[in-house]
Coordinates of C-alpha atoms and ligand atoms in Angstrom, one line a residue:
X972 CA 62.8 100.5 91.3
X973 CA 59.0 102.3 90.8
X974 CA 56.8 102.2 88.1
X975 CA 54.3 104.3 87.0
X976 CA 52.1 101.7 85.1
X977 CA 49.1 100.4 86.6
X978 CA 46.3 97.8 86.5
X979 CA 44.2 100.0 84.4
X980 CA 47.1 101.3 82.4
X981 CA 48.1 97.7 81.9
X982 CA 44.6 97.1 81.4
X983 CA 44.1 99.9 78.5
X984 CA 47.6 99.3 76.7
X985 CA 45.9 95.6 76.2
X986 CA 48.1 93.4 78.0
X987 CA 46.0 92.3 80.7
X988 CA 43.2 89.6 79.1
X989 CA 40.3 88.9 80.6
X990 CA 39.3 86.1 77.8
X991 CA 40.4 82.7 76.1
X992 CA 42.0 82.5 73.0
X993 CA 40.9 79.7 71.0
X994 CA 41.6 79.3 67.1
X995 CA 41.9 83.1 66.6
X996 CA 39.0 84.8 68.4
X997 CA 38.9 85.8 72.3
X998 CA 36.6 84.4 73.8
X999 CA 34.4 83.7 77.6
X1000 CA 33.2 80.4 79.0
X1001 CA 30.7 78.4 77.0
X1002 CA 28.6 78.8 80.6
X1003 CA 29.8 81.8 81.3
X1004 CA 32.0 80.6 84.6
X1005 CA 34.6 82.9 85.6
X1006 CA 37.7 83.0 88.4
X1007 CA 38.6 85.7 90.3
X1008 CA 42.5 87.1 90.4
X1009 CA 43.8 88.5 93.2
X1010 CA 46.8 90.3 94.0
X1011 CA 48.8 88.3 96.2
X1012 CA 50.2 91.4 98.5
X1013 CA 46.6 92.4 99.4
X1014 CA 44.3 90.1 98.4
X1015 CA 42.8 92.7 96.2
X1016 CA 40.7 91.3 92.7
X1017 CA 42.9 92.2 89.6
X1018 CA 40.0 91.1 87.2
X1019 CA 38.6 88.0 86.3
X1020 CA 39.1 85.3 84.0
X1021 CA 36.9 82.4 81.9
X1022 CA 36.6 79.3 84.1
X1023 CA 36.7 76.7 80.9
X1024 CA 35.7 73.0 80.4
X1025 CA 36.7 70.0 78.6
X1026 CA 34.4 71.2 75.9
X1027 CA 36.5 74.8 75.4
X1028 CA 39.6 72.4 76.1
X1029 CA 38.9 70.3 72.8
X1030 CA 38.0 73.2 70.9
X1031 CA 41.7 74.7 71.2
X1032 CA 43.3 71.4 70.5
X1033 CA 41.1 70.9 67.6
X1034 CA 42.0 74.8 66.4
X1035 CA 45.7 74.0 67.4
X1036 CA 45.3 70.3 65.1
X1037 CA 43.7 72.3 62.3
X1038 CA 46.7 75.3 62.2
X1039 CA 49.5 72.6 62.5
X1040 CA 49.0 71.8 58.8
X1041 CA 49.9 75.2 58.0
X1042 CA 52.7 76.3 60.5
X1043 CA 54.5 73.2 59.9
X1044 CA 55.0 73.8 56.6
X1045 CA 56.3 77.6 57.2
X1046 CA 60.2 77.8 56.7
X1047 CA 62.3 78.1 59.7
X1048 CA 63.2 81.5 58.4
X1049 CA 59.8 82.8 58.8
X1050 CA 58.9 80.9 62.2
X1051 CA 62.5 82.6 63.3
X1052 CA 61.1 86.0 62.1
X1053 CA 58.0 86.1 63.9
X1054 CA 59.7 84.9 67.3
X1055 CA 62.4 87.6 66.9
X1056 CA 59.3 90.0 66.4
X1057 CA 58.0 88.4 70.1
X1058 CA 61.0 88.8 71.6
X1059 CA 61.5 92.8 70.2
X1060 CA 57.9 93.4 71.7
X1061 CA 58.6 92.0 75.0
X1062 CA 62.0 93.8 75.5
X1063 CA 60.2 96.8 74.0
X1064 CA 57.4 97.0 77.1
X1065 CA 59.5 95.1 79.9
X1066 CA 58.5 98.1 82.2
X1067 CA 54.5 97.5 81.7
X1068 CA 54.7 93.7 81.6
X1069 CA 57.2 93.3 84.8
X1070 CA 54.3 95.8 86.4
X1071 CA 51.4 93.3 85.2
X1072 CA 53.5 89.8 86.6
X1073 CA 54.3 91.7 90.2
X1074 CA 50.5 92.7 90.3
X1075 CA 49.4 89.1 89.9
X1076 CA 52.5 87.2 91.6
X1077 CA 53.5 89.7 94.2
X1078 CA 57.6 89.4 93.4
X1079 CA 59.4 93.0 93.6
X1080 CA 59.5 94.9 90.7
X1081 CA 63.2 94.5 90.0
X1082 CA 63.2 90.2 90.1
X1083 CA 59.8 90.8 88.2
X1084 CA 61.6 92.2 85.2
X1085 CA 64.5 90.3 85.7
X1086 CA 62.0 87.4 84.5
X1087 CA 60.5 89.2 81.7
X1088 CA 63.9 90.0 80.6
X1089 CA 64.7 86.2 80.8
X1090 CA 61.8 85.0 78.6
X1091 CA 62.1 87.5 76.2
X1092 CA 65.9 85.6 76.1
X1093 CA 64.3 82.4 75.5
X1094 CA 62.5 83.4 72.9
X1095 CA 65.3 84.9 70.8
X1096 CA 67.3 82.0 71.5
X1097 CA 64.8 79.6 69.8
X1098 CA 64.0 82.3 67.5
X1099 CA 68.0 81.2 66.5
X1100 CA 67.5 77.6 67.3
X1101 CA 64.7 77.4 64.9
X1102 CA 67.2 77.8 62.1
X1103 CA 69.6 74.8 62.6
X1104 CA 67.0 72.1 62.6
X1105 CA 69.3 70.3 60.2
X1106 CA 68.9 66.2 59.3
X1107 CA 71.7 63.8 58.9
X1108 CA 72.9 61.6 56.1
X1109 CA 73.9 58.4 57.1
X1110 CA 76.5 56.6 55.0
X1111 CA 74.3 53.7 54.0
X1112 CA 75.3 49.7 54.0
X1113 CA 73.4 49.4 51.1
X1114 CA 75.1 50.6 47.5
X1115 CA 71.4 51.1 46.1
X1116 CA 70.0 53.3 48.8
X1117 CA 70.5 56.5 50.5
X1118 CA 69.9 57.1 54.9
X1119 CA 67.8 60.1 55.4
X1120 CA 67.4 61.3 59.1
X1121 CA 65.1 64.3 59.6
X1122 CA 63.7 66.2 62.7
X1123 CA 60.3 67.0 62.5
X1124 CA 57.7 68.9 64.8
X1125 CA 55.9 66.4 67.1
X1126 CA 52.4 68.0 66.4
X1127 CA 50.0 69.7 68.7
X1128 CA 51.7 70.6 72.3
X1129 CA 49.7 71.3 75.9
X1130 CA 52.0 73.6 78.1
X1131 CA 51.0 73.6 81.6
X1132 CA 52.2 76.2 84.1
X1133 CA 52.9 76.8 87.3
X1134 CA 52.4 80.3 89.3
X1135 CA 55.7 81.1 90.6
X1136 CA 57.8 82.3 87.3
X1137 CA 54.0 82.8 85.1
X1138 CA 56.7 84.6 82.3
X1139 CA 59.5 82.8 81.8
X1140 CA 58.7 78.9 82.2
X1141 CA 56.0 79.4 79.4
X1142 CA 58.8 80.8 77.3
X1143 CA 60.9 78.3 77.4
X1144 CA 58.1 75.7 76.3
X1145 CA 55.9 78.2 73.8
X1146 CA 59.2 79.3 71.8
X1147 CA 61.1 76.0 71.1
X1148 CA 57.3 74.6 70.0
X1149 CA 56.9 77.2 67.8
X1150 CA 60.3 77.2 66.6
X1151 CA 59.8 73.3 65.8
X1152 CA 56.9 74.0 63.8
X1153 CA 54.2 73.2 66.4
X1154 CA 51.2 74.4 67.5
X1155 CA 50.3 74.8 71.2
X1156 CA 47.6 74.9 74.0
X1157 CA 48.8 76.7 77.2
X1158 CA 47.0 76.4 80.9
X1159 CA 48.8 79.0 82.7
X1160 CA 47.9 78.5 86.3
X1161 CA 44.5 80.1 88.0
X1162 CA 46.3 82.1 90.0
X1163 CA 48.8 83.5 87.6
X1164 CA 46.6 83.7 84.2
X1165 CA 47.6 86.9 82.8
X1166 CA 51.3 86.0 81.8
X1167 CA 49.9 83.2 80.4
X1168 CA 47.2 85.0 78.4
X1169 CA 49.8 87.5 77.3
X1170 CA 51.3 84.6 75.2
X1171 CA 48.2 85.0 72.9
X1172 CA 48.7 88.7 73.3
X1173 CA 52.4 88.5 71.7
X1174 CA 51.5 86.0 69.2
X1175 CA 48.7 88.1 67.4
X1176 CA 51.2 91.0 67.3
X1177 CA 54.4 89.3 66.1
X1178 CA 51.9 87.9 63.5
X1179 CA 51.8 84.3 64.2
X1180 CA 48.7 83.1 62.5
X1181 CA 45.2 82.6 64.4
X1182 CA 45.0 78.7 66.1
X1183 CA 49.0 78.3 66.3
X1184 CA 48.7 79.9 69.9
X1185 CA 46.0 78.8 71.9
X1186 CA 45.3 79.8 75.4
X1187 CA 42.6 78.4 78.1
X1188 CA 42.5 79.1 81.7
X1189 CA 40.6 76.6 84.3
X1190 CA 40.6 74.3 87.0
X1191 CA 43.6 72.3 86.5
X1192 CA 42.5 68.6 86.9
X1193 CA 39.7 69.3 84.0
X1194 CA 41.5 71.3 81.8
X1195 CA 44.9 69.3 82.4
X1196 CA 42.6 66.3 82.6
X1197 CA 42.0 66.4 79.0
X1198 CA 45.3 68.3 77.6
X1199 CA 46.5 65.0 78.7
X1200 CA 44.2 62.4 77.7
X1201 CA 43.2 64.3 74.0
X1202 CA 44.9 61.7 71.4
X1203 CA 45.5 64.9 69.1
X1204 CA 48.1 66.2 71.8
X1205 CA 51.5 64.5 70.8
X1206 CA 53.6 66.2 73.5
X1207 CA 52.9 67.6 76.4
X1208 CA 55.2 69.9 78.8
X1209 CA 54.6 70.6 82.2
X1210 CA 55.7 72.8 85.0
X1211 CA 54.7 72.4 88.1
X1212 CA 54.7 70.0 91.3
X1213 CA 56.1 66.5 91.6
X1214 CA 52.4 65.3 92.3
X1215 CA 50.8 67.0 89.1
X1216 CA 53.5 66.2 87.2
X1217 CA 52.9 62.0 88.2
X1218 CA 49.6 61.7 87.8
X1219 CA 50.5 63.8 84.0
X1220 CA 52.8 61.1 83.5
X1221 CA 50.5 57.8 84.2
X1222 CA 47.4 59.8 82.3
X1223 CA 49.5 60.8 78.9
X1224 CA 50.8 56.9 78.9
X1225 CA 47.1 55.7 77.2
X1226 CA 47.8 58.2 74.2
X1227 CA 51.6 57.7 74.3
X1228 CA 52.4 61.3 74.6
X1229 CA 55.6 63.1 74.4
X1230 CA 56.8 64.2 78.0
X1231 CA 58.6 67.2 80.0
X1232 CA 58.4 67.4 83.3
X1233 CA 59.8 69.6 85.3
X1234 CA 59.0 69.4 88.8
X1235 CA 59.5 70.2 92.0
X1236 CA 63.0 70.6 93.9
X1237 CA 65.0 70.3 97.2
X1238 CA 68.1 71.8 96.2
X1239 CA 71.2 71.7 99.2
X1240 CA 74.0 73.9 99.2
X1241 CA 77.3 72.6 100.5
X1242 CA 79.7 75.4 102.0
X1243 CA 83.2 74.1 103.1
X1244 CA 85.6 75.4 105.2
X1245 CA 87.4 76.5 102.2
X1246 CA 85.0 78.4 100.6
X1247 CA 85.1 82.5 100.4
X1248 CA 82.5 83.1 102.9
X1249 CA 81.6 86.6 101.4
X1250 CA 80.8 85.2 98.1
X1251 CA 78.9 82.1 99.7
X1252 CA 77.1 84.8 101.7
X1253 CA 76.0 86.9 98.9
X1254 CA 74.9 84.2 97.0
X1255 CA 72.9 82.5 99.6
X1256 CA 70.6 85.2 100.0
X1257 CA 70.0 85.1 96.3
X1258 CA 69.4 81.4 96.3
X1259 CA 67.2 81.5 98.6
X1260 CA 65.0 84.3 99.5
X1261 CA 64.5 84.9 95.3
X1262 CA 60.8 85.0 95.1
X1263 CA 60.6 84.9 98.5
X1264 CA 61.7 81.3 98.5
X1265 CA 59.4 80.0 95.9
X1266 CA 61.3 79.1 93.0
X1267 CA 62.0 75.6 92.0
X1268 CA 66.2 75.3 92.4
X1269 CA 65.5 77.2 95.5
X1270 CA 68.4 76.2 98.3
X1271 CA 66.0 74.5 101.0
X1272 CA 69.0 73.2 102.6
X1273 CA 72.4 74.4 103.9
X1274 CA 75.2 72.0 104.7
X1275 CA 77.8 74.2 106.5
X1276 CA 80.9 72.8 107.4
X1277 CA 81.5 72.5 111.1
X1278 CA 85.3 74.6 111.0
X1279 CA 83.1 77.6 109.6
X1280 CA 79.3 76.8 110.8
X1281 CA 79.3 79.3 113.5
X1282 CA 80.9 82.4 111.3
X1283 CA 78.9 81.4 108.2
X1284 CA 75.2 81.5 110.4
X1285 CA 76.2 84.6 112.2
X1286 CA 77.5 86.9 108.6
X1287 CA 74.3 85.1 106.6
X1288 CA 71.9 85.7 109.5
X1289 CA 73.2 89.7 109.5
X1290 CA 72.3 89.8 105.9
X1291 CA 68.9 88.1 106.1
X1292 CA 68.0 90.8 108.5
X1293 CA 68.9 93.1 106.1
X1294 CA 66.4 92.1 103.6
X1295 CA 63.2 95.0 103.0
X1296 CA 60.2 93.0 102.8
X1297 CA 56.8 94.4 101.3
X1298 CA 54.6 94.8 98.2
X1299 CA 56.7 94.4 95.4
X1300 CA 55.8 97.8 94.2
X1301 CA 57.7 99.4 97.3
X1302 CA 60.7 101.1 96.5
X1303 CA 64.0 98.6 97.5
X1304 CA 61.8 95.3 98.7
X1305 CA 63.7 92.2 98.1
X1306 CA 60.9 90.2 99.2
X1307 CA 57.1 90.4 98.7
X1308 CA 54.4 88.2 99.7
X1309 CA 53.8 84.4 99.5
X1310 CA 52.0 83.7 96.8
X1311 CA 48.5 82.9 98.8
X1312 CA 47.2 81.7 102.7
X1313 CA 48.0 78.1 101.8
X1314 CA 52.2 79.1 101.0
X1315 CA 51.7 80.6 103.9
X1316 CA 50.6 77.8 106.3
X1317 CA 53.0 75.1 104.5
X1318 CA 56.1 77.5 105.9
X1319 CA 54.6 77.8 109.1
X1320 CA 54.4 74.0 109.3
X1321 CA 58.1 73.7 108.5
X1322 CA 58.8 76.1 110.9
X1323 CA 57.2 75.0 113.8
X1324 CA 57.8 70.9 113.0
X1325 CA 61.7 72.5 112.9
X1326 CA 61.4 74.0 116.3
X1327 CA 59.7 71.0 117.8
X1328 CA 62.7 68.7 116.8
X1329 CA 65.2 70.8 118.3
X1330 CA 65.7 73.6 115.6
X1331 CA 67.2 77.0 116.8
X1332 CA 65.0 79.9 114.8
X1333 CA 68.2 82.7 114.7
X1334 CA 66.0 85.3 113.0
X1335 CA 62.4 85.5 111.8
X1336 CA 60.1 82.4 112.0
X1337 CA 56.5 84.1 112.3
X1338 CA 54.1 85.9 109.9
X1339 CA 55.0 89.5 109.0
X1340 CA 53.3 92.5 110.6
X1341 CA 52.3 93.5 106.6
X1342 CA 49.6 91.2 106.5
X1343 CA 48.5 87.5 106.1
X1344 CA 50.7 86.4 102.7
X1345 CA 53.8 88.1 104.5
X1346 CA 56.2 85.6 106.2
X1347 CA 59.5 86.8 107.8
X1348 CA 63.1 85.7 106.3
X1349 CA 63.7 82.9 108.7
X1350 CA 67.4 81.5 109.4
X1351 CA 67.0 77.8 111.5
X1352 CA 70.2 76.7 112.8
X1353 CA 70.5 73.2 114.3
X1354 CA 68.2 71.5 111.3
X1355 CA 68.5 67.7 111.2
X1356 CA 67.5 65.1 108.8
X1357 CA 64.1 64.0 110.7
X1358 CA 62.9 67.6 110.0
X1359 CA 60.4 68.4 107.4
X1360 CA 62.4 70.7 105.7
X1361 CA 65.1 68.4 105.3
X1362 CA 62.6 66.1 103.0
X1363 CA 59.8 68.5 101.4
X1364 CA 60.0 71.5 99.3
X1365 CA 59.6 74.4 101.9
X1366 CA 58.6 76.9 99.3
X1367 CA 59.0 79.6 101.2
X1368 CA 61.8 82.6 103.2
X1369 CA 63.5 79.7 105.2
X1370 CA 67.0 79.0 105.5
X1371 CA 68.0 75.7 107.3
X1372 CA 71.3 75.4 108.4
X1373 CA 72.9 71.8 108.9
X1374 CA 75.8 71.5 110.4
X1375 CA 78.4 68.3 108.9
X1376 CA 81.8 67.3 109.8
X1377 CA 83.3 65.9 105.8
X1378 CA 82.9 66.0 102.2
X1379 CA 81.7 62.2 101.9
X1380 CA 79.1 63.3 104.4
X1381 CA 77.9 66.2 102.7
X1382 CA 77.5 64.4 99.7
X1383 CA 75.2 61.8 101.2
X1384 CA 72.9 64.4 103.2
X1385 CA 72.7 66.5 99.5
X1386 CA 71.9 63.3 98.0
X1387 CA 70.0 61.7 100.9
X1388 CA 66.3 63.0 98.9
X1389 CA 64.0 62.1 96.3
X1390 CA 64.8 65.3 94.2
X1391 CA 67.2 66.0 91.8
X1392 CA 66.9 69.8 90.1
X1393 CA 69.5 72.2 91.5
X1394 CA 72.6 71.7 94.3
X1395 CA 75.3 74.3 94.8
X1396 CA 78.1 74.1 96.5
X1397 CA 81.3 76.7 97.6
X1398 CA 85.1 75.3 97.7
X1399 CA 88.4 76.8 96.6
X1400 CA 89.6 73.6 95.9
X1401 CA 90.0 72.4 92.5
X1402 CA 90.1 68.5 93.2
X1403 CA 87.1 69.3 95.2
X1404 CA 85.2 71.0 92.6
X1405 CA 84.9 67.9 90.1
X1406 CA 84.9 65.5 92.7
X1407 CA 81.7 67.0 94.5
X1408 CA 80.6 68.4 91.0
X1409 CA 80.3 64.7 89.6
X1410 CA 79.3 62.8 92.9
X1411 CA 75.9 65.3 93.3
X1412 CA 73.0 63.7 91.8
X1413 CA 71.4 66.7 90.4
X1414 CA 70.2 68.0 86.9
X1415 CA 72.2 71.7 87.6
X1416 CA 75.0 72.3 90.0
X1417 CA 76.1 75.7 90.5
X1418 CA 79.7 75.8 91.7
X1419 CA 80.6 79.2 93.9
X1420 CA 77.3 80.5 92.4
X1421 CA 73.6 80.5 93.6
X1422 CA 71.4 82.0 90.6
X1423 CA 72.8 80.1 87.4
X1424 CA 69.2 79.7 85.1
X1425 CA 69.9 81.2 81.1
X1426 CA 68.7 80.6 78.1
X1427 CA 71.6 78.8 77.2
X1428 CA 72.2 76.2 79.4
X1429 CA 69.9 73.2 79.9
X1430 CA 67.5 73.1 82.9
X1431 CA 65.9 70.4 84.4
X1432 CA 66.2 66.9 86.7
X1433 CA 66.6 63.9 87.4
X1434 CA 64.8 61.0 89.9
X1435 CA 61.1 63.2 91.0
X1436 CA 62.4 66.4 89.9
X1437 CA 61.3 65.4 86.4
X1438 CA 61.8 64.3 82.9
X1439 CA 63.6 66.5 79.7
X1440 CA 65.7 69.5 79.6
X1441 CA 64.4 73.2 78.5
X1442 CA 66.3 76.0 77.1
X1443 CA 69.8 75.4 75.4
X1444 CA 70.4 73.4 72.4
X1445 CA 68.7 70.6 73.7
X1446 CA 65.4 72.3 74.3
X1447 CA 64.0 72.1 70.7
X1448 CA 64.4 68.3 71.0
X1449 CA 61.4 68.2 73.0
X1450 CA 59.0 69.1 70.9
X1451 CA 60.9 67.5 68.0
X1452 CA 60.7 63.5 66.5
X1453 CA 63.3 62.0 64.3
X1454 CA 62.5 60.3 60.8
X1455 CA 64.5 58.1 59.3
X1456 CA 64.2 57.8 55.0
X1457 CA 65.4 55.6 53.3
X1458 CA 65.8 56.3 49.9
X1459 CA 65.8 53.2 47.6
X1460 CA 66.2 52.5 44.0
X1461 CA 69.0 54.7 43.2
Ligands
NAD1691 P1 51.0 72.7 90.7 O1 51.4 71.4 90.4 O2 50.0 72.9 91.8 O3 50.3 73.5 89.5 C1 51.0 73.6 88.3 C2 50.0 73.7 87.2 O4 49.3 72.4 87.1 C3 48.9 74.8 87.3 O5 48.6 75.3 86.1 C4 47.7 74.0 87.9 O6 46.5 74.6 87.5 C5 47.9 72.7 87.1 N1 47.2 71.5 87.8 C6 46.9 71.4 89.0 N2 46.3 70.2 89.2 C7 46.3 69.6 88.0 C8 45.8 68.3 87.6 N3 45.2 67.4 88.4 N4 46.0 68.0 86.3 C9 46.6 68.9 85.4 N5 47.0 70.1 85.8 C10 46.9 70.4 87.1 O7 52.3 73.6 91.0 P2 52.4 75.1 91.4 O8 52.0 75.2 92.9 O9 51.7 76.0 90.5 O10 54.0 75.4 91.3 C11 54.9 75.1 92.3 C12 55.6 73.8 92.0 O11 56.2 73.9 90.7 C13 56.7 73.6 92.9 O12 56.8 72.2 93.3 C14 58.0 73.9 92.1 O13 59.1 73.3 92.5 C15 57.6 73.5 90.8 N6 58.3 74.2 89.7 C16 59.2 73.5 89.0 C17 60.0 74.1 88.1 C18 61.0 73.3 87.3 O14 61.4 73.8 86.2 N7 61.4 72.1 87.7 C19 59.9 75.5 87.9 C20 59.0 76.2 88.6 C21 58.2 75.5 89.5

C-alpha cells in the first residue's frame, strides 16, 4: 500500500493542527511554549505544537462547563446526526488521515488505516447508541407515586491518550461522550498530538458547536494534573500505562470523579497440542508484531504445549523472518519503527535480562540496520517465569516462548501476573474452550483468534489493567449517571 499524500499536503488539506482548541477558537500557548513532533521512523520534525499550562487547562474545562448547558439539552437525534456526519468525514479521507497517524506514529500504512477505519466505527456506533438512551419505569410500592429512572450525561469529561493507537482510543472515549450529551477536554499524548487535534478538526466540520470539543496538548503531569483535580470535570477516561493510570485514580478521589481506566496489559497466549498450528501461526504474528509489538492486548507471552513446542517455534519462527520491516510508508512493511529511543532500550532490556537467565534468542534480538527506533522481530525460546518479560509489558517485536506440560498449568502461568486485559488461547476441544475460557482471568479472551477489538464488543480489564469497558453497549454507560424520580402526589 502507497500513498501519495504528504506532510504538506496533509498540512494544506487542514488536518494537521499546529494549535489548541479551546471554547471555539485555535489557539498558541499563553507563553508561547511549543513541542516539537518528530516522525518516529527518522526522527525528522513534523511541526510543532502549543506546550499549555494549567492556566490554558482551566480555560477549556471552563469553555467545555459553559457548552454543556447547551449540548445537553440537544435531542439525541441531533447529537446522532452530527456524529454520523464525523464518521462520513473520516471514512471519506481515510487515505490522507491514515498518511498523517503513520507520519507521527511510524505504523505501516495498511494497520494505519486499518485504525482510522476502526474509529470512524466507533463513532457511528455511538452515533446509533446515542439514540437508545431510554429510562425505566419501575412499578412503584407506593399507590400514590410513580418510579422514574433516567440516564443522564455526567458533565464535563477529560480524555487522556496514549501514543500507540492516537485515532481510535480517542474515538471510543470522544463519541459515547458526545453521544451522552457531554462535553469533553482531550490530552492526546506529546508525541502523537495530531490525531488528537484532528478531533477538533472533525468536530467543527460535522458542526458540533464551538466549546463541546476542546483540545490541549502538554506535558502530561500538568495538564493531566489538573484534568484530574478541576472539580468541574465529573468523569475522566484515561488511556495509557498502569502507573499513570494509578496516580489518575488516587488524584480524581478528592473531587470524586467518574473513572475509566484502561491500562496497560500482559496478555499470554495458550497453544495446546490440539490446536490447528497453521491458524495459531497466522494469528500469532498478528498478535504480536501489530504495531510492532506496542499495542495494549499485545501477546507478550506464549505458552506452547510441550507435545507441539518444538513444531510450533520452528513454523512461527519461519514466519517472523518473513516479516518486511521499515518506514511505514514502504511498500509491504509489516513493521515500522518503535515509537522513540526509550521503546527502544525497554526491548533491549528484555532481551538481554532474557538471554542472561537462560533464554535461547531463535531469530532477531538486536537493533535493526534501518536506524536507531528499528528493533528486529525477535522469537526467545526457553523463556521462564524469573524473566522480565514474563512480568512487564515488553512493548515491543518480541515473542517469548514458554514451554508447559498441562492445561491446569497453563492456566496458572497465564494467570500468574498482575494484568488482566487480553489472553488468547488455541484448542479444538470444546470442553476445553469454556473451561479455559472461564478459568482465564482476563477482561477479553480470544479463542482460535489473535486480533478480536470492534466497535461492538466491550474492551477493557480487570486487576491493574484498569477500570470500565469502552465500545459496545456498555460504553455510553461511562459517561452516563442514573436518576431516579419519584413522582408523588398522583
Ligand atoms: P503513558 O501512561 O505514558 O501516557 C498516556 C497519556 O498520559 C499521555 O497522554 C501522557 O502525556 C499522559 N501522562 C503522562 N504522565 C501523566 C501524568 N503524570 N498525569 C496525567 N497524564 C499523564 O502511556 P503511553 O506510553 O502513552 O502508552 C502506552 C501504555 O498505554 C501501555 O502501558 C499500554 O498497555 C497502554 N494502553 C492501554 C490500552 C487499553 O485500552 N487498556 C490501550 C492502549 C495503550
Amino acid at each position: 500500500m502507497t500513498t501519495t499524500h504528504t506532510l504538506e499536503s496533509i498540512k494544506t488539506a487542514g488536518w494537521l493542527k499546529e494549535a489548541n482548541l479551546i471554547g471555539g477558537r485555535w489557539v498558541q500557548a499563553d507563553d508561547g511554549s511549543s513541542f516539537d513532533v518528530e516522525n518516529p521512523a527518522n526522527e525528522a520534525r513534523i511541526g510543532v505544537i502549543p506546550w499549555v499550562g494549567v492556566a490554558e487547562t482551566r480555560r477549556a474545562i471552563d469553555a467545555a462547563q459553559a457548552a454543556f448547558v447547551d449540548w445537553s439539552m440537544t435531542t439525541a437525534a441531533e447529537r446522532a446526526e452530527k456524529l454520523h456526519r464525523m464518521a462520513a468525514i473520516v471514512r471519506d479521507n481515510i487515505d490522507a488521515l491514515a498518511a498523517m497517524l503513520t507520519l507521527e506514529q511510524g505504523k505501516p500504512l495498511a494497520e494505519a488505516r486499518n485504525e482510522i477505519k476502526l474509529g470512524a466505527d466507533y463513532i457511528q456506533w455511538f452515533a446509533e447508541e446515542a439514540r437508545r438512551i431510554n429510562g425505566e419505569i419501575v412499578p412503584s410500592p407506593w399507590k400514590d407515586r410513580q418510579i422514574l429512572v433516567t440516564r443522564e450525561p455526567v458533565g464535563v469529561v477529560a480524555a487522556i491518550s496514549p501514543w500507540n493507537f492516537p485515532f481510535s482510543m480517542l474515538s471510543r472515549k470522544v463519541a459515547p461522550a458526545l453521544a451522552a450529551g457531554c462535553t469533553i477536554v482531550i490530552k492526546p499524548s506529546e508525541f502523537t498530538p495530531y490525531c488528537g487535534l484532528l478531533y477538533g478538526v472533525l468536530a467543527e466540520l460535522a458542526g458540533i458547536p464551538a466549546g463541546v470539543v476542546n483540545v490541549v496538548t502538554g506535558d502530561g503531569a500538568v495538564v493531566g494534573g489538573e484534568l484530574s483535580r478541576n472539580p468541574l470535570v465529573r468523569k475522566l477516561t484515561f488511556t495509557g500505562s498502569t502507573r499513570v493510570g494509578k496516580l489518575l485514580y488516587k488524584q480524581s478521589a478528592e473531587t470524586m470523579k467518574k473513572l475509566s481506566l484502561e491500562l496497560g496489559g500482559n496478555a499470554p497466549t495458550i497453544i495446546f497440542d490440539d490446536a490447528d498450528l497453521d491458524l495459531a501461526v497466522q494469528n500469532a504474528i498478528g498478535s504480536k508484531f501489530r504495531n510492532s509489538g506496542q499495542t495494549c492486548v499485545c501477546t507478550n507471552r506464549f505458552y506452547v504445549q510441550d507435545g507441539i513446542y518444538d513444531e510450533f517455534a520452528r513454523r512461527f519462527t519461519e514466519r517472523v523472518r518473513q516479516l518486511k520491516v521499515g518506514n511505514g510508508f514502504d511498500e509491504g512493511v509489516e513493521q515500522g519503527p518503535l515509537i522513540n529511543l526509550a521503546a527502544v532500550k525497554k526491548v533491549e532490556s528484555h532481551v538481554e535480562d532474557a538471554r542472561r537467565k537462560g533464554g535461547q534468542v531463535l531469530l532477531g534480538g538486536k537493533r535493526h540496520a534501518l536506524g536507531a527506533t528499528f528493533y528486529e522481530p525477535t522469537v526467545i525460546a526457553d523463556a521462564t517465569p524469573d524473566m522480565l518479560i514474563a512480568s512487564e509489558e515488553t512493548f515491543g517485536p518480541v515473542a517469548a516462548l514458554f514451554r508447559f506440560k498441562d492445561e491446569q498449568e497453563a492456566i496458572d502461568a497465564a494467570n500468574a501476573t498482575e494484568f488482566g486485559l487480553a489472553a488468547y488461547f488455541y484448542t479444538r476441544d470444546l470442553a476445553r474452550t469454556f473451561r479455559v475460557g472461564r478459568a482465564i482471568q482476563s477482561g477479553m479472551v480470544g479463542v482460535n483468534a489473535g486480533v478480536i477489538t470492534t466497535a461492538e464488543a466491550p474492551f477493557g480489564g480487570v486487576k491493574d489493567s484498569g477500570i470500565g469497558r469502552e465500545g459496545s453497549t456498555h460504553g455510553i454507560e461511562e459517561y452516563l449517571s442514573l436518576k431516579y424520580l419519584a413522582v408523588g402526589g398522583l
